[in-house]
PDB file of C-alpha atoms and ligand atoms in Angstrom:
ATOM      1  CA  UNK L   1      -1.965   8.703 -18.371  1.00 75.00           C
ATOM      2  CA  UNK L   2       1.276   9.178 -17.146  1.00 88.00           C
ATOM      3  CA  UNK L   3       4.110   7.793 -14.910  1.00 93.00           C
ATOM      4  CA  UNK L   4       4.746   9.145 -11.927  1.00 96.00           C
ATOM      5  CA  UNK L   5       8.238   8.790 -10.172  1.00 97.00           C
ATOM      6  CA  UNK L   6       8.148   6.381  -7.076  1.00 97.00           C
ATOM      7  CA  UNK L   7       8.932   8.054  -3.793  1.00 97.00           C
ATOM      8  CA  UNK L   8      11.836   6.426  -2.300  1.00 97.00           C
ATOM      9  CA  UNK L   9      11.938   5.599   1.513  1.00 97.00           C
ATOM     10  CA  UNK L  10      13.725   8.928   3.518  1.00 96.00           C
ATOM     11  CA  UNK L  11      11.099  11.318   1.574  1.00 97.00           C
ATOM     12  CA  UNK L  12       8.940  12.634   4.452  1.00 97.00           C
ATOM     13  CA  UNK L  13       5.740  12.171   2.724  1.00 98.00           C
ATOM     14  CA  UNK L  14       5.919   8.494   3.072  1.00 98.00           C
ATOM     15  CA  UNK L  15       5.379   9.466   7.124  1.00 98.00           C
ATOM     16  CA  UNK L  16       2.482  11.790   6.736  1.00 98.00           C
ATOM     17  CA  UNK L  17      -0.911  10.931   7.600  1.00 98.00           C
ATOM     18  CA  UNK L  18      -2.747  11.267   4.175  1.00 98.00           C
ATOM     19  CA  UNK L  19      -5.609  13.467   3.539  1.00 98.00           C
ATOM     20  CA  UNK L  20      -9.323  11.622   2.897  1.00 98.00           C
ATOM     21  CA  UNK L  21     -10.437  12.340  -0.658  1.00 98.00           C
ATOM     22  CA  UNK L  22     -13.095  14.665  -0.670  1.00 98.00           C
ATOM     23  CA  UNK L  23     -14.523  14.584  -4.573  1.00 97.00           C
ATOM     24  CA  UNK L  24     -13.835  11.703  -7.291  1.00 98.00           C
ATOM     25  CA  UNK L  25     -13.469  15.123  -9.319  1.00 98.00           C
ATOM     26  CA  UNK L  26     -10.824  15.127 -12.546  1.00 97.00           C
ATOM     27  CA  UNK L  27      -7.618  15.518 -10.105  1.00 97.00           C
ATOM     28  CA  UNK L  28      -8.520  12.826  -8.242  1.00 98.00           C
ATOM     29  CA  UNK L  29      -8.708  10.561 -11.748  1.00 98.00           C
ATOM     30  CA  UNK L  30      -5.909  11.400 -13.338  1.00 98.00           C
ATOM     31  CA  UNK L  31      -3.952  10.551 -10.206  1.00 98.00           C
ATOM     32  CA  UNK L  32      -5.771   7.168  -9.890  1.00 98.00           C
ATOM     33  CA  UNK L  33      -5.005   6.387 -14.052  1.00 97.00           C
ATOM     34  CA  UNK L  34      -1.160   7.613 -13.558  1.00 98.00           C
ATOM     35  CA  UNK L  35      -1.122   5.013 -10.322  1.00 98.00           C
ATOM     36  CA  UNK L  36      -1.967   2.200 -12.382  1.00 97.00           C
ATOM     37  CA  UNK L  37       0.516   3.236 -15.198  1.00 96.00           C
ATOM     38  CA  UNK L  38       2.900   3.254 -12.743  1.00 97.00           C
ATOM     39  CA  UNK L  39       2.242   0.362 -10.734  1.00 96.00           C
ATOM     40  CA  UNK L  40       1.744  -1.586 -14.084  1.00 94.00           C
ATOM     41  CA  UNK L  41       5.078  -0.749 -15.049  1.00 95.00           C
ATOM     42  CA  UNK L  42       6.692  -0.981 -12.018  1.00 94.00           C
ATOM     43  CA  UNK L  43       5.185  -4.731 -11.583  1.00 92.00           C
ATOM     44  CA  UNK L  44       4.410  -3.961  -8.184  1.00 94.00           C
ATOM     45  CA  UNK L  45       1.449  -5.387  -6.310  1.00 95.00           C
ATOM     46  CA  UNK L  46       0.313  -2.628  -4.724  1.00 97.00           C
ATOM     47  CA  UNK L  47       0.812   1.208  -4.520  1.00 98.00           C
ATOM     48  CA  UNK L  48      -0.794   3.994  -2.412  1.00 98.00           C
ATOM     49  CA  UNK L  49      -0.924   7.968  -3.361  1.00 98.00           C
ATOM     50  CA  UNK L  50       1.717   8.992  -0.580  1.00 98.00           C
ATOM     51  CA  UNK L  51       4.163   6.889  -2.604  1.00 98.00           C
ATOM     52  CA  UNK L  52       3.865   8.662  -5.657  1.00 98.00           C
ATOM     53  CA  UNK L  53       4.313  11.983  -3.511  1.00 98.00           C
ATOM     54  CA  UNK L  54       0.382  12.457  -2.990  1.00 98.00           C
ATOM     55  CA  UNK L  55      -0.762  12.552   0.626  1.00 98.00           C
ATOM     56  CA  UNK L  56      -4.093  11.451   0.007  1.00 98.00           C
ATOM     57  CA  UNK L  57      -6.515   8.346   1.077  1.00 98.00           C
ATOM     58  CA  UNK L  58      -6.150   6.045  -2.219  1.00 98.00           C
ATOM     59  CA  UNK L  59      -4.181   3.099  -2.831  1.00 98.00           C
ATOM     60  CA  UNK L  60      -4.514   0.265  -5.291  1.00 98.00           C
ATOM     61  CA  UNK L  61      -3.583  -3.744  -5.261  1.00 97.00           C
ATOM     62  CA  UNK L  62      -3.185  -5.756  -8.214  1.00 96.00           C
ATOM     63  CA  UNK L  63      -2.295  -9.576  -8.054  1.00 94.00           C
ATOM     64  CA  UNK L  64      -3.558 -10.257 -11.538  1.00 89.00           C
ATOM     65  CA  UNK L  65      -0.397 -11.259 -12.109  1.00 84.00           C
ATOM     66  CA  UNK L  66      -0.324 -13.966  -9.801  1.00 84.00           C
ATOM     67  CA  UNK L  67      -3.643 -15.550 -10.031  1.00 83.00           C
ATOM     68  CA  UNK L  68      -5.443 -14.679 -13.306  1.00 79.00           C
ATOM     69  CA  UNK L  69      -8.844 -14.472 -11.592  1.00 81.00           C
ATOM     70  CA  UNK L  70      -7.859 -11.212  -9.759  1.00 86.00           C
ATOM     71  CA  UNK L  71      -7.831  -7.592 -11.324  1.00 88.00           C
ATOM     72  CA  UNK L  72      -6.600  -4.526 -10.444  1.00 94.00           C
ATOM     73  CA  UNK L  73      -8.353  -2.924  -7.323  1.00 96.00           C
ATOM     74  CA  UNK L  74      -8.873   0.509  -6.173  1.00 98.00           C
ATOM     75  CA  UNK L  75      -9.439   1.518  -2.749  1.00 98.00           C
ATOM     76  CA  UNK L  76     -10.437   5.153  -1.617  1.00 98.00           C
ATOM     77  CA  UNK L  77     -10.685   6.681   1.853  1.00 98.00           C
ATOM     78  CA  UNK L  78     -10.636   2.753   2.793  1.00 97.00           C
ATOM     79  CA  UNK L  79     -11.664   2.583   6.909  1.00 96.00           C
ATOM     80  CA  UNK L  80      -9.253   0.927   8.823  1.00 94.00           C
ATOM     81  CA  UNK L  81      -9.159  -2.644   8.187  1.00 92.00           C
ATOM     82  CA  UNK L  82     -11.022  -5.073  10.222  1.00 91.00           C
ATOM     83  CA  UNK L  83      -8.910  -8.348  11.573  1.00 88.00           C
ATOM     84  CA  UNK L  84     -10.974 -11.055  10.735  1.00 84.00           C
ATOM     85  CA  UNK L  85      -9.090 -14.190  11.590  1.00 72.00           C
ATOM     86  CA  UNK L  86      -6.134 -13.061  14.576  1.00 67.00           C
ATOM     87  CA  UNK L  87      -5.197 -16.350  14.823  1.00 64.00           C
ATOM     88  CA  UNK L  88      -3.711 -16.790  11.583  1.00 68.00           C
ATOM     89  CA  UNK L  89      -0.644 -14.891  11.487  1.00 80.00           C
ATOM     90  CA  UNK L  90       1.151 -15.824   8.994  1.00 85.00           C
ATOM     91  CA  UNK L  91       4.962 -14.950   7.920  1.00 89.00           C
ATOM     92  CA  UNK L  92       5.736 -13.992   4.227  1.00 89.00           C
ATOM     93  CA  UNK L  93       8.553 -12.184   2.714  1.00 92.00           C
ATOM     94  CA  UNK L  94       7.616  -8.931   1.604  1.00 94.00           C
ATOM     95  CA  UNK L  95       8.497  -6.153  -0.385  1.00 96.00           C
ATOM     96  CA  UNK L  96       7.820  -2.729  -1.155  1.00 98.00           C
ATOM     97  CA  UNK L  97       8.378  -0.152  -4.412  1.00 97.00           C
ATOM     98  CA  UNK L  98       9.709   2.478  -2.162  1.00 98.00           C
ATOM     99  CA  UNK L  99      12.430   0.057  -1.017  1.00 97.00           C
ATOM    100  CA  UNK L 100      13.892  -1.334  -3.693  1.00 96.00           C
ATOM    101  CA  UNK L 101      16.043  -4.261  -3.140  1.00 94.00           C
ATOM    102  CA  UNK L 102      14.502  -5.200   0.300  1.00 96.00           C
ATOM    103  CA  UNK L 103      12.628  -7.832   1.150  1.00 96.00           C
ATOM    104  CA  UNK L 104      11.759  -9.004   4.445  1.00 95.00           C
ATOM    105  CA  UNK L 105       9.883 -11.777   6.320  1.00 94.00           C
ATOM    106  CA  UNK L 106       6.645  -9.737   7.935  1.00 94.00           C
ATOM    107  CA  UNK L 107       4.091 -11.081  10.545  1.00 92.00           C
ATOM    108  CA  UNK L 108       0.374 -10.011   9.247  1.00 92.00           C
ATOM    109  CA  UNK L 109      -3.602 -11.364   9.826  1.00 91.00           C
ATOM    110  CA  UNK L 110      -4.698 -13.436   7.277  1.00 90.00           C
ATOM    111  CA  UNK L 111      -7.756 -12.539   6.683  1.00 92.00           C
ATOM    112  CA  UNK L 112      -9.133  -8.939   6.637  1.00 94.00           C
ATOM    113  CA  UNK L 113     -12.539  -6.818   6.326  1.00 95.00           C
ATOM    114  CA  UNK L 114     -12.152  -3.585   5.090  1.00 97.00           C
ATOM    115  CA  UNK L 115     -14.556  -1.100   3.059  1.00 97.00           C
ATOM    116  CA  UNK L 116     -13.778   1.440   0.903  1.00 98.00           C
ATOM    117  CA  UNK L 117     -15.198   3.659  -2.276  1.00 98.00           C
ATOM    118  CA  UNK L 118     -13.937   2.831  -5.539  1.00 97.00           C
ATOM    119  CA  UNK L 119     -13.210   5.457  -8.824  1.00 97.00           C
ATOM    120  CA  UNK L 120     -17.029   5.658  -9.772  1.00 97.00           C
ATOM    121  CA  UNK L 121     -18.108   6.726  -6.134  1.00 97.00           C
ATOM    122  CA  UNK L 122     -19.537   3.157  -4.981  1.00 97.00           C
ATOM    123  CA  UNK L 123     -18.899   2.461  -1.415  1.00 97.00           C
ATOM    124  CA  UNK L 124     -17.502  -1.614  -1.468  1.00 97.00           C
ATOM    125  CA  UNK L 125     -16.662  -4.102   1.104  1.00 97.00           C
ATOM    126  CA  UNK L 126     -14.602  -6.744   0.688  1.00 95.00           C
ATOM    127  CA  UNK L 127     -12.842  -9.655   2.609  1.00 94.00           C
ATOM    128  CA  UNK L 128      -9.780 -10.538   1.839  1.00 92.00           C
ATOM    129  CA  UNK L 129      -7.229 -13.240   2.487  1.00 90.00           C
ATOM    130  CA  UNK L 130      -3.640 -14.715   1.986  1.00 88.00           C
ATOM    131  CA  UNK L 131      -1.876 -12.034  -0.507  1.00 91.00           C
ATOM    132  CA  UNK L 132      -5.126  -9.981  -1.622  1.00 93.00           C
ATOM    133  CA  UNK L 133      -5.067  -9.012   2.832  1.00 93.00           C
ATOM    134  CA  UNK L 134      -1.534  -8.488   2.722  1.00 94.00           C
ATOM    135  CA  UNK L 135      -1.611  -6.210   0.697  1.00 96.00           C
ATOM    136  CA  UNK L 136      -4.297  -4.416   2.103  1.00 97.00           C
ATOM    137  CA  UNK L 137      -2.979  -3.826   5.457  1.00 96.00           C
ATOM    138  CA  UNK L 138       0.525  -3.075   3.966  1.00 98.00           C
ATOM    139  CA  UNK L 139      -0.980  -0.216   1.749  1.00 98.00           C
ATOM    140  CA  UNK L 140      -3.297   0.714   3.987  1.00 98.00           C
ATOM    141  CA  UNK L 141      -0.454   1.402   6.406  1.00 98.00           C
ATOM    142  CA  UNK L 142       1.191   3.703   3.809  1.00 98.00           C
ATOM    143  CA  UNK L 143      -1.997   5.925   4.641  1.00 98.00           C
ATOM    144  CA  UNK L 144      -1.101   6.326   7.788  1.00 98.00           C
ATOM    145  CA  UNK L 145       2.334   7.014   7.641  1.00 98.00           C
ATOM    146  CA  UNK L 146       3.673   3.558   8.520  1.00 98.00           C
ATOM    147  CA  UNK L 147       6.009   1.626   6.488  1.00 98.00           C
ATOM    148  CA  UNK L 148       6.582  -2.274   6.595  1.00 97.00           C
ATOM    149  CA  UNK L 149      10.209  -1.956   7.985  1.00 96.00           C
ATOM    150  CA  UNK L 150       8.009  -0.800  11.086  1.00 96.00           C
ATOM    151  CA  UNK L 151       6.988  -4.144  11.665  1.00 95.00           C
ATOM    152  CA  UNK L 152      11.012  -5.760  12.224  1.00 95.00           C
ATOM    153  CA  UNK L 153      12.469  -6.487  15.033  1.00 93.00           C
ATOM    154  CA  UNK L 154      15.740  -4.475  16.552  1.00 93.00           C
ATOM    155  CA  UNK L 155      17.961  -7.088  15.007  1.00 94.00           C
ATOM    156  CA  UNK L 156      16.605  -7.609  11.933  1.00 93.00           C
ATOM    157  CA  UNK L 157      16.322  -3.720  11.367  1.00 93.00           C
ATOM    158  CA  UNK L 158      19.782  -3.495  12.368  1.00 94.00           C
ATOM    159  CA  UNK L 159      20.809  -6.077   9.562  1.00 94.00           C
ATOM    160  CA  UNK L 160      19.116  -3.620   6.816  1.00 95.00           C
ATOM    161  CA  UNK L 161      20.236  -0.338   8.602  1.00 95.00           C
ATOM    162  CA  UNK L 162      23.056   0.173   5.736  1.00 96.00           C
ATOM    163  CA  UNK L 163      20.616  -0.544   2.593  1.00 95.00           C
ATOM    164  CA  UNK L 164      18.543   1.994   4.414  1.00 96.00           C
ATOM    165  CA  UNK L 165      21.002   4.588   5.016  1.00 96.00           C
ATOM    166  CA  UNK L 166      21.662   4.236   1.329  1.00 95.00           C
ATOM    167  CA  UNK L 167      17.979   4.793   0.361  1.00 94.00           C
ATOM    168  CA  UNK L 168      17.512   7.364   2.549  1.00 93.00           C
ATOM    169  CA  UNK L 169      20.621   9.522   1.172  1.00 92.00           C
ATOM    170  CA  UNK L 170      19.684   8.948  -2.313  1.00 82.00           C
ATOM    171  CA  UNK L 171      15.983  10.270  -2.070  1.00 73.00           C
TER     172      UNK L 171
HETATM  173 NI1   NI A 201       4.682  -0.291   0.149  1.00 70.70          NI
END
C-alpha cells in the first residue's frame, strides 16, 4: 500500500464523469488499499478515485474518527443517492482534500439511501444521516464531476475566487 498524491482542484479529472468499475480484479484493490493509506494520512473524511487522479466509480468515507462506532466505508459503482428526508436541509461547514484551506457553509439532505458494492463484491444498502450522508452525497458528487464549491452562491464564490485562482495555478 501506497500513497497516492491528492489531486488539487484546476486538474481536469476532478470534472470528468468517472468510469463504473467493471471487475474487483487486483487493479481495482490496490487502488482501493492506496485510498485508505491516503485518506488515513491525509485525516480526511472522505475520498473518491477521481481525486487521486483515477476516473473511476469508488469512493470511501471514514468518520471513525469522530464517533468511535463508525469504520471506514467503501462504496463502489454506488447508484445515485436517494433523498430520504428533503425537509431537513441542514447547513454545515465543509471541506474538501482537493481544496485545501477552504471551508465553506454547504446546504445538503440529511438523510440519504444509497446502495453500492463493497471490495469483496457484496452489493450493500445503507441509510445514512447527519455527517455519514454528507459525506455521501459530497463524494458521490466527485463521481460525477461536481465539486462542493458548485453548491455556493455568486457572492460567496466570489469571496473564495482568489484562494481558487491560487489552487488552480498551482495544480
Ligand atoms: Ni471532496
Amino acid at each position: 500500500m501506497a500513497n497516492r498524491p491528492i489531486v488539487i482542484y484546476g486538474d481536469p479529472v476532478l470534472r470528468e464523469k468517472a468510469e463504473p468499475v467493471k471487475e474487483i480484479d487486483r487493479e481495482i484493490k490496490n487502488l482501493v488499499a492506496d485510498m485508505i493509506t491516503t485518506i488515513q494520512d491525509a485525516n480526511g473524511l472522505g475520498l473518491a478515485a477521481p481525486q487521486v487522479g483515477v476516473s473511476k466509480r469508488i469512493f470511501i468515507v471514514d468518520l471513525s474518527a469522530l464517533d468511535l462506532a463508525e469504520s471506514l466505508r467503501v462504496f463502489i459503482n454506488p447508484d445515485n443517492p436517494e433523498i430520504l428526508e428533503k425537509s431537513g436541509e441542514v447547513v454545515l461547514e465543509e471541506g474538501c482534500l482537493s481544496f485545501p484551506g477552504i471551508y465553506q457553509k454547504i446546504s445538503r439532505p440529511e438523510q440519504v439511501k444509497i446502495r453500492a458494492t463493497d471490495i469483496d463484491g457484496n452489493l450493500f444498502e445503507m441509510e445514512a444521516s447527519g455527517m455519514m450522508a454528507r459525506a455521501i452525497l459530497h463524494e458521490y458528487d466527485h463521481l460525477e464531476g461536481k465539486l462542493f464549491i458548485d453548491y455556493l452562491s455568486s457572492i460567496s464564490r466570489a469571496l473564495i475566487k482568489g484562494k481558487l485562482k491560487k489552487l488552480s495555478a498551482a495544480s
